mmCIF file of N, CA and C in Angstrom:
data_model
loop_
_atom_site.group_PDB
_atom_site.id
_atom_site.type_symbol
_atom_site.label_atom_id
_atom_site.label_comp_id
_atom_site.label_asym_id
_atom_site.label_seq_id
_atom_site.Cartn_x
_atom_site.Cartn_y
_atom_site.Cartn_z
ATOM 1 N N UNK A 1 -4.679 -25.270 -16.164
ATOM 2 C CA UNK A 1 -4.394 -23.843 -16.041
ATOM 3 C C UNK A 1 -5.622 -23.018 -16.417
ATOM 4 N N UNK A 2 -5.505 -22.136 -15.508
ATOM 5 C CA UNK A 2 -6.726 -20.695 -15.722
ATOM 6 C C UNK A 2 -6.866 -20.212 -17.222
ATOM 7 N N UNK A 3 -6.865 -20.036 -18.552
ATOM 8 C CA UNK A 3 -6.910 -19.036 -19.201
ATOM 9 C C UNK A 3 -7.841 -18.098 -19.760
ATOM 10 N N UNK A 4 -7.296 -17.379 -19.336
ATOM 11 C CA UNK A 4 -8.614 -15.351 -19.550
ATOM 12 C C UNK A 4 -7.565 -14.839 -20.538
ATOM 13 N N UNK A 5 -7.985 -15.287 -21.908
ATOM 14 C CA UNK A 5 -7.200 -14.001 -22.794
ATOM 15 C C UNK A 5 -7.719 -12.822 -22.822
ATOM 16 N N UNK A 6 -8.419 -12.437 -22.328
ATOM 17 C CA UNK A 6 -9.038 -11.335 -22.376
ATOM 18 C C UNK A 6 -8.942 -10.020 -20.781
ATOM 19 N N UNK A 7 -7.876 -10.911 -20.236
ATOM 20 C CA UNK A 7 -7.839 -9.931 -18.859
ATOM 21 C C UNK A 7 -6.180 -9.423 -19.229
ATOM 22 N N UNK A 8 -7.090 -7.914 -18.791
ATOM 23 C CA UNK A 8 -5.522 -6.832 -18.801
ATOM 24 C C UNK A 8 -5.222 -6.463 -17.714
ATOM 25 N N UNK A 9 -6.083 -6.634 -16.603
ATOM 26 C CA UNK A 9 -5.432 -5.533 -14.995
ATOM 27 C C UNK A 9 -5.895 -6.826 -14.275
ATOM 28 N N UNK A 10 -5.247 -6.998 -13.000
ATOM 29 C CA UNK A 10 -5.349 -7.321 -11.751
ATOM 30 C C UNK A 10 -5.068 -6.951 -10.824
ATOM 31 N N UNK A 11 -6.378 -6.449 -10.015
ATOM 32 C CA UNK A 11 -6.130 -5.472 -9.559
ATOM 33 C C UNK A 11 -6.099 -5.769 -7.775
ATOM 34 N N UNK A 12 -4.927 -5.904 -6.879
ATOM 35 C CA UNK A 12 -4.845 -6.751 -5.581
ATOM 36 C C UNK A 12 -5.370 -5.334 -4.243
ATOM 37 N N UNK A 13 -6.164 -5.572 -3.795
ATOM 38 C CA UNK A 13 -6.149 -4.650 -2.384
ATOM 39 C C UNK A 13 -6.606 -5.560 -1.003
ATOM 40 N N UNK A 14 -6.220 -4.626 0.180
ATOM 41 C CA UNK A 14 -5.980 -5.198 0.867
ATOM 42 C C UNK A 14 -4.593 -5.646 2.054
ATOM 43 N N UNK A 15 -4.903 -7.248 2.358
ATOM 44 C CA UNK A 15 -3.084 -8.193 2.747
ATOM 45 C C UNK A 15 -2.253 -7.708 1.933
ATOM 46 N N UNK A 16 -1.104 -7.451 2.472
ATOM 47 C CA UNK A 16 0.320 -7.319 2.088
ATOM 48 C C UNK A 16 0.226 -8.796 0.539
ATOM 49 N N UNK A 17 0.493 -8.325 -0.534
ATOM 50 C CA UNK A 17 0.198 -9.071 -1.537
ATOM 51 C C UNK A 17 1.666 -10.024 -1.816
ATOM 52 N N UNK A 18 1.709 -11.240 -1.706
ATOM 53 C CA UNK A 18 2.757 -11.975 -1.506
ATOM 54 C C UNK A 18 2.904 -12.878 -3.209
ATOM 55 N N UNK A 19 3.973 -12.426 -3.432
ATOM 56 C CA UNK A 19 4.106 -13.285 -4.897
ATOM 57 C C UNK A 19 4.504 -14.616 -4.961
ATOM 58 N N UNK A 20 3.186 -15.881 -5.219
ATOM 59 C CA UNK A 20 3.762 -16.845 -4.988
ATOM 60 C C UNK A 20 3.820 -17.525 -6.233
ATOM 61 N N UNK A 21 4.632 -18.983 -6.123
ATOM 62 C CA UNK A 21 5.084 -19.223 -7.913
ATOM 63 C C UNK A 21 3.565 -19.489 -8.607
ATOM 64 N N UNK A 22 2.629 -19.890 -7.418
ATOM 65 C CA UNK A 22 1.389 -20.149 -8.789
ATOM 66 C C UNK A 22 0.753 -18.641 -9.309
ATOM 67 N N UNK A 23 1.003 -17.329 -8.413
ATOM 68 C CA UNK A 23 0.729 -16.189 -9.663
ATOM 69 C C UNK A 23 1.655 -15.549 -9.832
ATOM 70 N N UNK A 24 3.362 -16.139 -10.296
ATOM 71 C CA UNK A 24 4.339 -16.327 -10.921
ATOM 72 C C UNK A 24 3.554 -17.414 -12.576
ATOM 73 N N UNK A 25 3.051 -18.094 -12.217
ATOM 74 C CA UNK A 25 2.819 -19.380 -12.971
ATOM 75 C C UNK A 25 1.502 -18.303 -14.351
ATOM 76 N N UNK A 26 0.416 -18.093 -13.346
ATOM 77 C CA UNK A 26 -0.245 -17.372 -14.197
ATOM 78 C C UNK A 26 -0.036 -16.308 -14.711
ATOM 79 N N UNK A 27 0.635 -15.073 -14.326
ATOM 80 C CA UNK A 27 1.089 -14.041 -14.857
ATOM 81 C C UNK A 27 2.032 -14.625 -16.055
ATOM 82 N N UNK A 28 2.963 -15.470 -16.615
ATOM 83 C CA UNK A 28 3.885 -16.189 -17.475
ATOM 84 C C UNK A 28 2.710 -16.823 -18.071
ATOM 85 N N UNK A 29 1.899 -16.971 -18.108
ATOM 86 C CA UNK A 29 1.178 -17.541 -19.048
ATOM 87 C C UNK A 29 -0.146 -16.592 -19.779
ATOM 88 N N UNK A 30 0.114 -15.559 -19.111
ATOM 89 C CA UNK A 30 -0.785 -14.160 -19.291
ATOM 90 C C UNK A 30 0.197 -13.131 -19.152
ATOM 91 N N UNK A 31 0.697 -13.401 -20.546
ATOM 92 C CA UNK A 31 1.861 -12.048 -20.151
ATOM 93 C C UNK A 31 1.521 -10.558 -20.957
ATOM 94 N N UNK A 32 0.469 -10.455 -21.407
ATOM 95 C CA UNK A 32 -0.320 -8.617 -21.438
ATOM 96 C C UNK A 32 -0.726 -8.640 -20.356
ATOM 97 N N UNK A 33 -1.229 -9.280 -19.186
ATOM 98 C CA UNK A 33 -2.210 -8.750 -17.586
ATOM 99 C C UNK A 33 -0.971 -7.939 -17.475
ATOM 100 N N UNK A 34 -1.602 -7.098 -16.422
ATOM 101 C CA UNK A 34 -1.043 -6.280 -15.729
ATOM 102 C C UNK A 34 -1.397 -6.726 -14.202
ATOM 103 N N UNK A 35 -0.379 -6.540 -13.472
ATOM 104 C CA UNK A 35 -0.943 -7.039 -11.819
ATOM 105 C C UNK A 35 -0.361 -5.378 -11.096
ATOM 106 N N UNK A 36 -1.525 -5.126 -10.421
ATOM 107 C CA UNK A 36 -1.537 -3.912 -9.726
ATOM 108 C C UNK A 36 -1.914 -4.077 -8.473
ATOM 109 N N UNK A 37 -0.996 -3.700 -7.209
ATOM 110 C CA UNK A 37 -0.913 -3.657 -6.106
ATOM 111 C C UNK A 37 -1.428 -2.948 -5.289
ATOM 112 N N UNK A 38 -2.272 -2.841 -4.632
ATOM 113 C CA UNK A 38 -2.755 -1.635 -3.836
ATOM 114 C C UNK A 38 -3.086 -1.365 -2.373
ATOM 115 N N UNK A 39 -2.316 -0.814 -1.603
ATOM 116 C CA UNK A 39 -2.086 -1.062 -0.513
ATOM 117 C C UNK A 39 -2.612 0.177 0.462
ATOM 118 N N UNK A 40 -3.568 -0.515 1.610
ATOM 119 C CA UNK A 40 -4.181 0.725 1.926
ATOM 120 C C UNK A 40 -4.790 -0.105 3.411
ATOM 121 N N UNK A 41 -4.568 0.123 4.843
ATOM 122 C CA UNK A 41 -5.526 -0.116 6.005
ATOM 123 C C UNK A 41 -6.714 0.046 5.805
ATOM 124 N N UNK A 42 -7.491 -0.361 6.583
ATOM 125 C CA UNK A 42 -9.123 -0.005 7.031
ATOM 126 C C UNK A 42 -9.323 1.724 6.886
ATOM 127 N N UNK A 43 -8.062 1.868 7.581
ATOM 128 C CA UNK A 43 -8.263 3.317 8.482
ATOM 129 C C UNK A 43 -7.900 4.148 7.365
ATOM 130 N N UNK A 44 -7.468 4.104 6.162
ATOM 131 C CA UNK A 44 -7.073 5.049 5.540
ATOM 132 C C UNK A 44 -7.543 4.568 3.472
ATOM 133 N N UNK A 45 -8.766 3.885 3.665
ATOM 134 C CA UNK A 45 -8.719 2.517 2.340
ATOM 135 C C UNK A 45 -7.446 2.696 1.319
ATOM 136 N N UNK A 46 -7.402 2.972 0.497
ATOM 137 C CA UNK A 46 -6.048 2.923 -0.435
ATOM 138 C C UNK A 46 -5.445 4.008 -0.311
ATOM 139 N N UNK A 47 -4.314 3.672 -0.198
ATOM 140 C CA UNK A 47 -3.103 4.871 0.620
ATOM 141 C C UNK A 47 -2.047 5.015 -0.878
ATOM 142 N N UNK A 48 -1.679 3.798 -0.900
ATOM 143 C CA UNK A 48 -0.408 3.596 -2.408
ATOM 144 C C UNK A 48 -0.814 2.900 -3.155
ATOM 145 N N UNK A 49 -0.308 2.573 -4.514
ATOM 146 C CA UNK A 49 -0.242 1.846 -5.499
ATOM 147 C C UNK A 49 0.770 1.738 -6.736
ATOM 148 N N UNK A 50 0.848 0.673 -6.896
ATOM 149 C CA UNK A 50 2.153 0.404 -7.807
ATOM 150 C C UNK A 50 1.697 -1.095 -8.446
ATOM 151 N N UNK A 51 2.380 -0.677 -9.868
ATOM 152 C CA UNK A 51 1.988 -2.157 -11.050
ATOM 153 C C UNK A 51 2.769 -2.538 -10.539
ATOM 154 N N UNK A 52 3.474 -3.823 -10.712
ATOM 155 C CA UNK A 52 4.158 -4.830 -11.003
ATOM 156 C C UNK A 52 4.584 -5.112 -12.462
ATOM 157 N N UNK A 53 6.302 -4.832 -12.543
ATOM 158 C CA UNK A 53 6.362 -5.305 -14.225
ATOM 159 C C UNK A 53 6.313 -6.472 -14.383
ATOM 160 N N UNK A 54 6.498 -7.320 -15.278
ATOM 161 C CA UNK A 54 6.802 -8.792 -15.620
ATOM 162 C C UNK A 54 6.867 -9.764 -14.360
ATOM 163 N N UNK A 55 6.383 -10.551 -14.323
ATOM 164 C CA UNK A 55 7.003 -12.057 -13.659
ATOM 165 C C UNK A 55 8.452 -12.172 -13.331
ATOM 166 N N UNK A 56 9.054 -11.928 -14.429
ATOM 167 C CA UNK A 56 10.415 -12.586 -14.542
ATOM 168 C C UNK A 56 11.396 -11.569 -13.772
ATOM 169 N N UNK A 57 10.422 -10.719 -12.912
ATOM 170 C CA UNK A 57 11.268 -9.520 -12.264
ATOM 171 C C UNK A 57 10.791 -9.543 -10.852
ATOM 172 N N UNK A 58 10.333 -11.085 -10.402
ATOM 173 C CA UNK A 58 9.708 -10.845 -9.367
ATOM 174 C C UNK A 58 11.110 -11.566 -8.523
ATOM 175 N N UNK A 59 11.525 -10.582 -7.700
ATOM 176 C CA UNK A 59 12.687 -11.473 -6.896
ATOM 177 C C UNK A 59 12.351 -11.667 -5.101
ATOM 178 N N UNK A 60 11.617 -10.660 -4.713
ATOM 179 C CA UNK A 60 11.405 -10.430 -3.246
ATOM 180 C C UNK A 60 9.847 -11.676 -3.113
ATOM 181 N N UNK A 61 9.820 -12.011 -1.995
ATOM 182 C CA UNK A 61 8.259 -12.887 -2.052
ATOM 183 C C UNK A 61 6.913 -11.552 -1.456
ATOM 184 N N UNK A 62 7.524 -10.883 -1.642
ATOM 185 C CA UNK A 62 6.647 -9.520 -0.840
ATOM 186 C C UNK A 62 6.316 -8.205 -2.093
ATOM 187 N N UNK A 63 5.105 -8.060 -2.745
ATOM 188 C CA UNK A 63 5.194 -6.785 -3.764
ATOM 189 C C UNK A 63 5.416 -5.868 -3.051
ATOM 190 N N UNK A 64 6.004 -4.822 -3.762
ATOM 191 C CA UNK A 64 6.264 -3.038 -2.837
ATOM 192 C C UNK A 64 5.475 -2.538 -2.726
ATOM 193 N N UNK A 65 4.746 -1.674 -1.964
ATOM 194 C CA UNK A 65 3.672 -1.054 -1.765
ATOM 195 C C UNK A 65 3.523 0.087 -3.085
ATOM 196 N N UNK A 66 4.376 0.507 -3.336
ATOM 197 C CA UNK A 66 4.508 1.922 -4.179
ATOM 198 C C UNK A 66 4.169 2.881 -3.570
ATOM 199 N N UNK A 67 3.864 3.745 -4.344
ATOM 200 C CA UNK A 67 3.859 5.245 -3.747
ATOM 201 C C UNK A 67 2.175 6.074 -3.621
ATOM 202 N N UNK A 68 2.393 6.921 -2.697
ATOM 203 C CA UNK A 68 1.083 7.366 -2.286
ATOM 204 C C UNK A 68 0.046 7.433 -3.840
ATOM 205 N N UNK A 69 -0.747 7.560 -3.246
ATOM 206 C CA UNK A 69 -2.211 8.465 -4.751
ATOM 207 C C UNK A 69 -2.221 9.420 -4.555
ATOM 208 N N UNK A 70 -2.841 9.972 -5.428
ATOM 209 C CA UNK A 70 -3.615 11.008 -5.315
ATOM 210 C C UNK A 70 -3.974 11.564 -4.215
ATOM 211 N N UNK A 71 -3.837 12.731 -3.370
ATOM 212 C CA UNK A 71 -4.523 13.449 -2.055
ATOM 213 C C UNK A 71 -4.113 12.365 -0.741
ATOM 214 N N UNK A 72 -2.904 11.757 -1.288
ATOM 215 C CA UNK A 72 -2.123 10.877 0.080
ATOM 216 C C UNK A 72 -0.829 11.626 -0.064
ATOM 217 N N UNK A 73 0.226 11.216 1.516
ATOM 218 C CA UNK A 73 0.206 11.431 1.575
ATOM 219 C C UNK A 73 1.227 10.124 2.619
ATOM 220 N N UNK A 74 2.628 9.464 2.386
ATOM 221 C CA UNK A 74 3.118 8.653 3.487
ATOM 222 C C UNK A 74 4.349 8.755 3.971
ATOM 223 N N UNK A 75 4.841 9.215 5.007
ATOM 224 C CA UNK A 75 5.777 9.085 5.520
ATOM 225 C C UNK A 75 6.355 8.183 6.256
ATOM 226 N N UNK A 76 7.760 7.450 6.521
ATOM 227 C CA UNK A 76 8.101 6.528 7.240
ATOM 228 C C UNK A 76 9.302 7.771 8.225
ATOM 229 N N UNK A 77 8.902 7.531 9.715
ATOM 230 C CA UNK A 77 9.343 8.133 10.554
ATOM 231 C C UNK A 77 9.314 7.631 11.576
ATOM 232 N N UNK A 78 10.622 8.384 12.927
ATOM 233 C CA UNK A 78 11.178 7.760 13.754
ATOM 234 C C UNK A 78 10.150 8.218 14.933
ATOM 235 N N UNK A 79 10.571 7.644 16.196
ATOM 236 C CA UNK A 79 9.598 7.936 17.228
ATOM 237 C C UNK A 79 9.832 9.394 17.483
ATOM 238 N N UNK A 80 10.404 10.100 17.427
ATOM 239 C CA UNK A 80 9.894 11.435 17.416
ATOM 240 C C UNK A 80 9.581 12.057 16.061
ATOM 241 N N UNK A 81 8.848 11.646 15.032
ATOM 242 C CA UNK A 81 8.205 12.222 13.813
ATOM 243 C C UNK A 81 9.332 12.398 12.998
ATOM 244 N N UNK A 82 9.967 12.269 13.213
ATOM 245 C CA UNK A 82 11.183 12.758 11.954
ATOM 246 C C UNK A 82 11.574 12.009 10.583
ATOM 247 N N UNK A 83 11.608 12.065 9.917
ATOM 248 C CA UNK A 83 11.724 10.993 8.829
ATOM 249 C C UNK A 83 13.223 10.291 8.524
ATOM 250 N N UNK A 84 13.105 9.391 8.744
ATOM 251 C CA UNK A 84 14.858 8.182 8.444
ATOM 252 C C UNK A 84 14.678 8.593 7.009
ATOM 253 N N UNK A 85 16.177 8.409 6.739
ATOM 254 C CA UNK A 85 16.924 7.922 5.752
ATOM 255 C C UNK A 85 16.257 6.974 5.265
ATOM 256 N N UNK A 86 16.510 6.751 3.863
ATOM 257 C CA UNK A 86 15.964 5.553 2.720
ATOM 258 C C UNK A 86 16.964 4.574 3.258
ATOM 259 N N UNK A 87 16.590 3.316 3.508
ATOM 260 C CA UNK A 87 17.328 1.692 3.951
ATOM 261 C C UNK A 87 16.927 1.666 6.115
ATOM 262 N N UNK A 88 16.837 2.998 6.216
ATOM 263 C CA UNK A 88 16.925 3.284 7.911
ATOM 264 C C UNK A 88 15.066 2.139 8.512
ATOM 265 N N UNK A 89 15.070 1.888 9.017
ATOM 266 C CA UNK A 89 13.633 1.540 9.722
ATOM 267 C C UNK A 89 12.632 1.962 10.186
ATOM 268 N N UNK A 90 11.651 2.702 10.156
ATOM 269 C CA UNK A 90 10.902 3.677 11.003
ATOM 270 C C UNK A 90 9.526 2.729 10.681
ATOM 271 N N UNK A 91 8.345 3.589 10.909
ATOM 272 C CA UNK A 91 6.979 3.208 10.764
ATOM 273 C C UNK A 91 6.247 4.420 10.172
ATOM 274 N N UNK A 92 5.191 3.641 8.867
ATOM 275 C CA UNK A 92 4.755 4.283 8.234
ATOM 276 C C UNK A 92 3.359 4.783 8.830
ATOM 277 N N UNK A 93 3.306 6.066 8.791
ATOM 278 C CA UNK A 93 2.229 6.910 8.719
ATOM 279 C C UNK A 93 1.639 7.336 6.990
ATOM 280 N N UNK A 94 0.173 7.364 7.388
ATOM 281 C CA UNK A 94 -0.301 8.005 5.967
ATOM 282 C C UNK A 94 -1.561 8.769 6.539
ATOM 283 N N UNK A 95 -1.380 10.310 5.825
ATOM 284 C CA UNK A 95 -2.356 11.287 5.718
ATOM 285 C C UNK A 95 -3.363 11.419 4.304
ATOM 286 N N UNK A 96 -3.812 12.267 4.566
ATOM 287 C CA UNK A 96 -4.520 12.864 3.231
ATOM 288 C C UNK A 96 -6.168 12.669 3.353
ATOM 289 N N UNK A 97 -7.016 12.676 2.197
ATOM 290 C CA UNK A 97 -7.963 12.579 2.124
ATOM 291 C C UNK A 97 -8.839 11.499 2.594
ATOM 292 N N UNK A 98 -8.081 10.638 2.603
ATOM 293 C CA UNK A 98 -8.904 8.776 3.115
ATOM 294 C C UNK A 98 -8.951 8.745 4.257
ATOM 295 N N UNK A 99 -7.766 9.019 4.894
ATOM 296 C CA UNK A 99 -7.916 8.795 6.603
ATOM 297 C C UNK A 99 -8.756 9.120 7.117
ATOM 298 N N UNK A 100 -9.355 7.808 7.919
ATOM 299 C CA UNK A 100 -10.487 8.288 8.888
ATOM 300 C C UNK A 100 -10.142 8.814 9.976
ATOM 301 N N UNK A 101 -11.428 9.909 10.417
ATOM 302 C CA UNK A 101 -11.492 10.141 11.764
ATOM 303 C C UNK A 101 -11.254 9.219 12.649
ATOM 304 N N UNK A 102 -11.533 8.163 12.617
ATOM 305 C CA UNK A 102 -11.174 7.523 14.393
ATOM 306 C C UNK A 102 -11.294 6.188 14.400
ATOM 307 N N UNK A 103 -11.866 5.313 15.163
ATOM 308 C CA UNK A 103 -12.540 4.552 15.630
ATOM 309 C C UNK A 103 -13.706 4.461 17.015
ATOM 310 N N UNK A 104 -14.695 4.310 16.209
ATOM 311 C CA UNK A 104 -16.114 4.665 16.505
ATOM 312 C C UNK A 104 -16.366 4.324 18.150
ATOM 313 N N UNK A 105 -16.443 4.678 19.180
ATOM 314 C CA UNK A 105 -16.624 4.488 20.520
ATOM 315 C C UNK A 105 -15.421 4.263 21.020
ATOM 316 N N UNK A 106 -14.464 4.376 20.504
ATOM 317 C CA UNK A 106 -12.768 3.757 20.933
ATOM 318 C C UNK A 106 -11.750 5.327 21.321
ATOM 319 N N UNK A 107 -11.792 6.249 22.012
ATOM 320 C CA UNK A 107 -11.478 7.332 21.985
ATOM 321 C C UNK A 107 -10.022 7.366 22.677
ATOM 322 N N UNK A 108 -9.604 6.259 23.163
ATOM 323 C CA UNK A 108 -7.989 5.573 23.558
ATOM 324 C C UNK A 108 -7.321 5.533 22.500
ATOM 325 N N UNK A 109 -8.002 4.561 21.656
ATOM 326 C CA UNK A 109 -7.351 4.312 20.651
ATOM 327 C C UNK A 109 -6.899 4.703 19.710
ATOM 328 N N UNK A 110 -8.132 6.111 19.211
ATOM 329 C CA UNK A 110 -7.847 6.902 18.020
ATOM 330 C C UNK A 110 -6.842 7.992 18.435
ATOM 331 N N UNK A 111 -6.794 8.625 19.805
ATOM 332 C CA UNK A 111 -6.118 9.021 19.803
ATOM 333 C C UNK A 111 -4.403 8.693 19.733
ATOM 334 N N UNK A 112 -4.535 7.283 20.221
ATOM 335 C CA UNK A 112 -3.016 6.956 19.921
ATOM 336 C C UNK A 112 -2.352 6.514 18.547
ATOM 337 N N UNK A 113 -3.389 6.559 17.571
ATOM 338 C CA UNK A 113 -3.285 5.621 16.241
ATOM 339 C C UNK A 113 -3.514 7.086 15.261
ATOM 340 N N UNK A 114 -4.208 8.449 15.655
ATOM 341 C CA UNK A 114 -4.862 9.301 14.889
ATOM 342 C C UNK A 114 -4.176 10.726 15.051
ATOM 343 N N UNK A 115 -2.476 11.131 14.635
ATOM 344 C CA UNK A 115 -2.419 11.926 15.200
ATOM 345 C C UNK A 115 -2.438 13.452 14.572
ATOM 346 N N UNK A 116 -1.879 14.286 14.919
ATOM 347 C CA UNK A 116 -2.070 15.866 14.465
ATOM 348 C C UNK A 116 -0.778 15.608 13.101
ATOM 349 N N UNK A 117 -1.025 16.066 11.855
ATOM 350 C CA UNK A 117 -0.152 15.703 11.251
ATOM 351 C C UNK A 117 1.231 17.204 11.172
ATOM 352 N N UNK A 118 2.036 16.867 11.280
ATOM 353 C CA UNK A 118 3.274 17.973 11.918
ATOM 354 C C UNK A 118 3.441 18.634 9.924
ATOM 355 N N UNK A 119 3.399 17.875 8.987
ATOM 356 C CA UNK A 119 3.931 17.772 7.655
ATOM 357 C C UNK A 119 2.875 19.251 7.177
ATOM 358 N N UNK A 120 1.525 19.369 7.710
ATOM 359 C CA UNK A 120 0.755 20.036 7.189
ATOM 360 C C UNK A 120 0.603 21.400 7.580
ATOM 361 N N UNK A 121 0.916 22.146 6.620
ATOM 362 C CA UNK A 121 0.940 23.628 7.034
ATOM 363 C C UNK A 121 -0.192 24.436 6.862
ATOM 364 N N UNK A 122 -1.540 24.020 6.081
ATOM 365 C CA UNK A 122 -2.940 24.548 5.901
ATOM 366 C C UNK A 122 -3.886 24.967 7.043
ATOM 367 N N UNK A 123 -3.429 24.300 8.361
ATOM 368 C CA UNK A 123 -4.255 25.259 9.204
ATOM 369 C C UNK A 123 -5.806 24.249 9.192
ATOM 370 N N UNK A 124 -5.510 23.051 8.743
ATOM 371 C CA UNK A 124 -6.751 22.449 8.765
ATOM 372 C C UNK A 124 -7.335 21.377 9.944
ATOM 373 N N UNK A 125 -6.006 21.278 10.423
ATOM 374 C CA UNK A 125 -5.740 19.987 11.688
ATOM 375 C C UNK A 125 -6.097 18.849 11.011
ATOM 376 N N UNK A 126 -5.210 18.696 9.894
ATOM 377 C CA UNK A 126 -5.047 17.548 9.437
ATOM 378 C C UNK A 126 -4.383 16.336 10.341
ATOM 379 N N UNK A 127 -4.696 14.984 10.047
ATOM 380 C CA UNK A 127 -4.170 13.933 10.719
ATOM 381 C C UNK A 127 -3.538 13.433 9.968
ATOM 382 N N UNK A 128 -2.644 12.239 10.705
ATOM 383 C CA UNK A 128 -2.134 11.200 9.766
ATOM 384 C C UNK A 128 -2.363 9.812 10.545
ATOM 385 N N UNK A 129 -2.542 8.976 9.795
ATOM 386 C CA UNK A 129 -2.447 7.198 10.295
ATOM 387 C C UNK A 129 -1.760 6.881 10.708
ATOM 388 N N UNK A 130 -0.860 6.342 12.352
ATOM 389 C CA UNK A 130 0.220 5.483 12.637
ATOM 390 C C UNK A 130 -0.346 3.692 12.351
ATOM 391 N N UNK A 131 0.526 3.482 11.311
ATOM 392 C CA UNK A 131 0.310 2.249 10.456
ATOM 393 C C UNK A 131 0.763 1.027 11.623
ATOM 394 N N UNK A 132 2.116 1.350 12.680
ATOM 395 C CA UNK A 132 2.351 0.147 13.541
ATOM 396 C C UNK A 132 3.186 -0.237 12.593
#
């Protein structure tokens, strides 16, 4: 076994972060770390974040994304922009400060992936990310 008595954060970005029993195994054997999730596309780098409490509370094989940061900014909505109900299905969009402009020579694409964000009332022509 790994041991770092001396580590307090772990900090995951990136893949959808999947809890498997071997960091089930190490988190129980490092039980001050903290494991922190952070979930964010190319197109928008870190969008949400959320700790993880304990091990012994890990029941799904999938961590939750958590909730936007700072100057984000995510909605889950239906094909006409509208936002479902909590349990309903839609696809997540995320705005705010991270989102990039586009993709670089790809002007198909950004426009179908990059759109006018409806949520924003500033007058700035803000966008938001269709996540897919």
């Amino acid at each position: 076994h790994l041991h770092l008595p001396h580590l307090q954060h772990l900090i995951q970005a990136g893949e959808a972060l999947t809890l498997t029993e071997p960091l089930r195994e190490f988190f129980l054997h490092h039980p001050t770390a903290q494991l922190h999730n952070n979930y964010g596309p190319t197109e928008t780098h870190v969008a949400t974040a959320h700790t993880l409490p304990t091990p012994h509370t890990w029941h799904e094989p999938t961590a939750p994304i958590g909730h936007p940061i700072h100057t984000t900014s995510a909605y889950v909505l239906d094909t006409g922009l509208q936002p479902v109900p909590v349990g309903v299905p839609g696809e997540l969009y995320l705005a705010g400060a991270g989102v990039a402009r586009g993709y670089l020579g790809r002007p198909g694409l950004t426009a179908s992936r990059f759109i006018a964000n409806p949520y924003t009332q500033d007058g700035t022509g803000a966008r938001m990310y269709r996540t897919g």
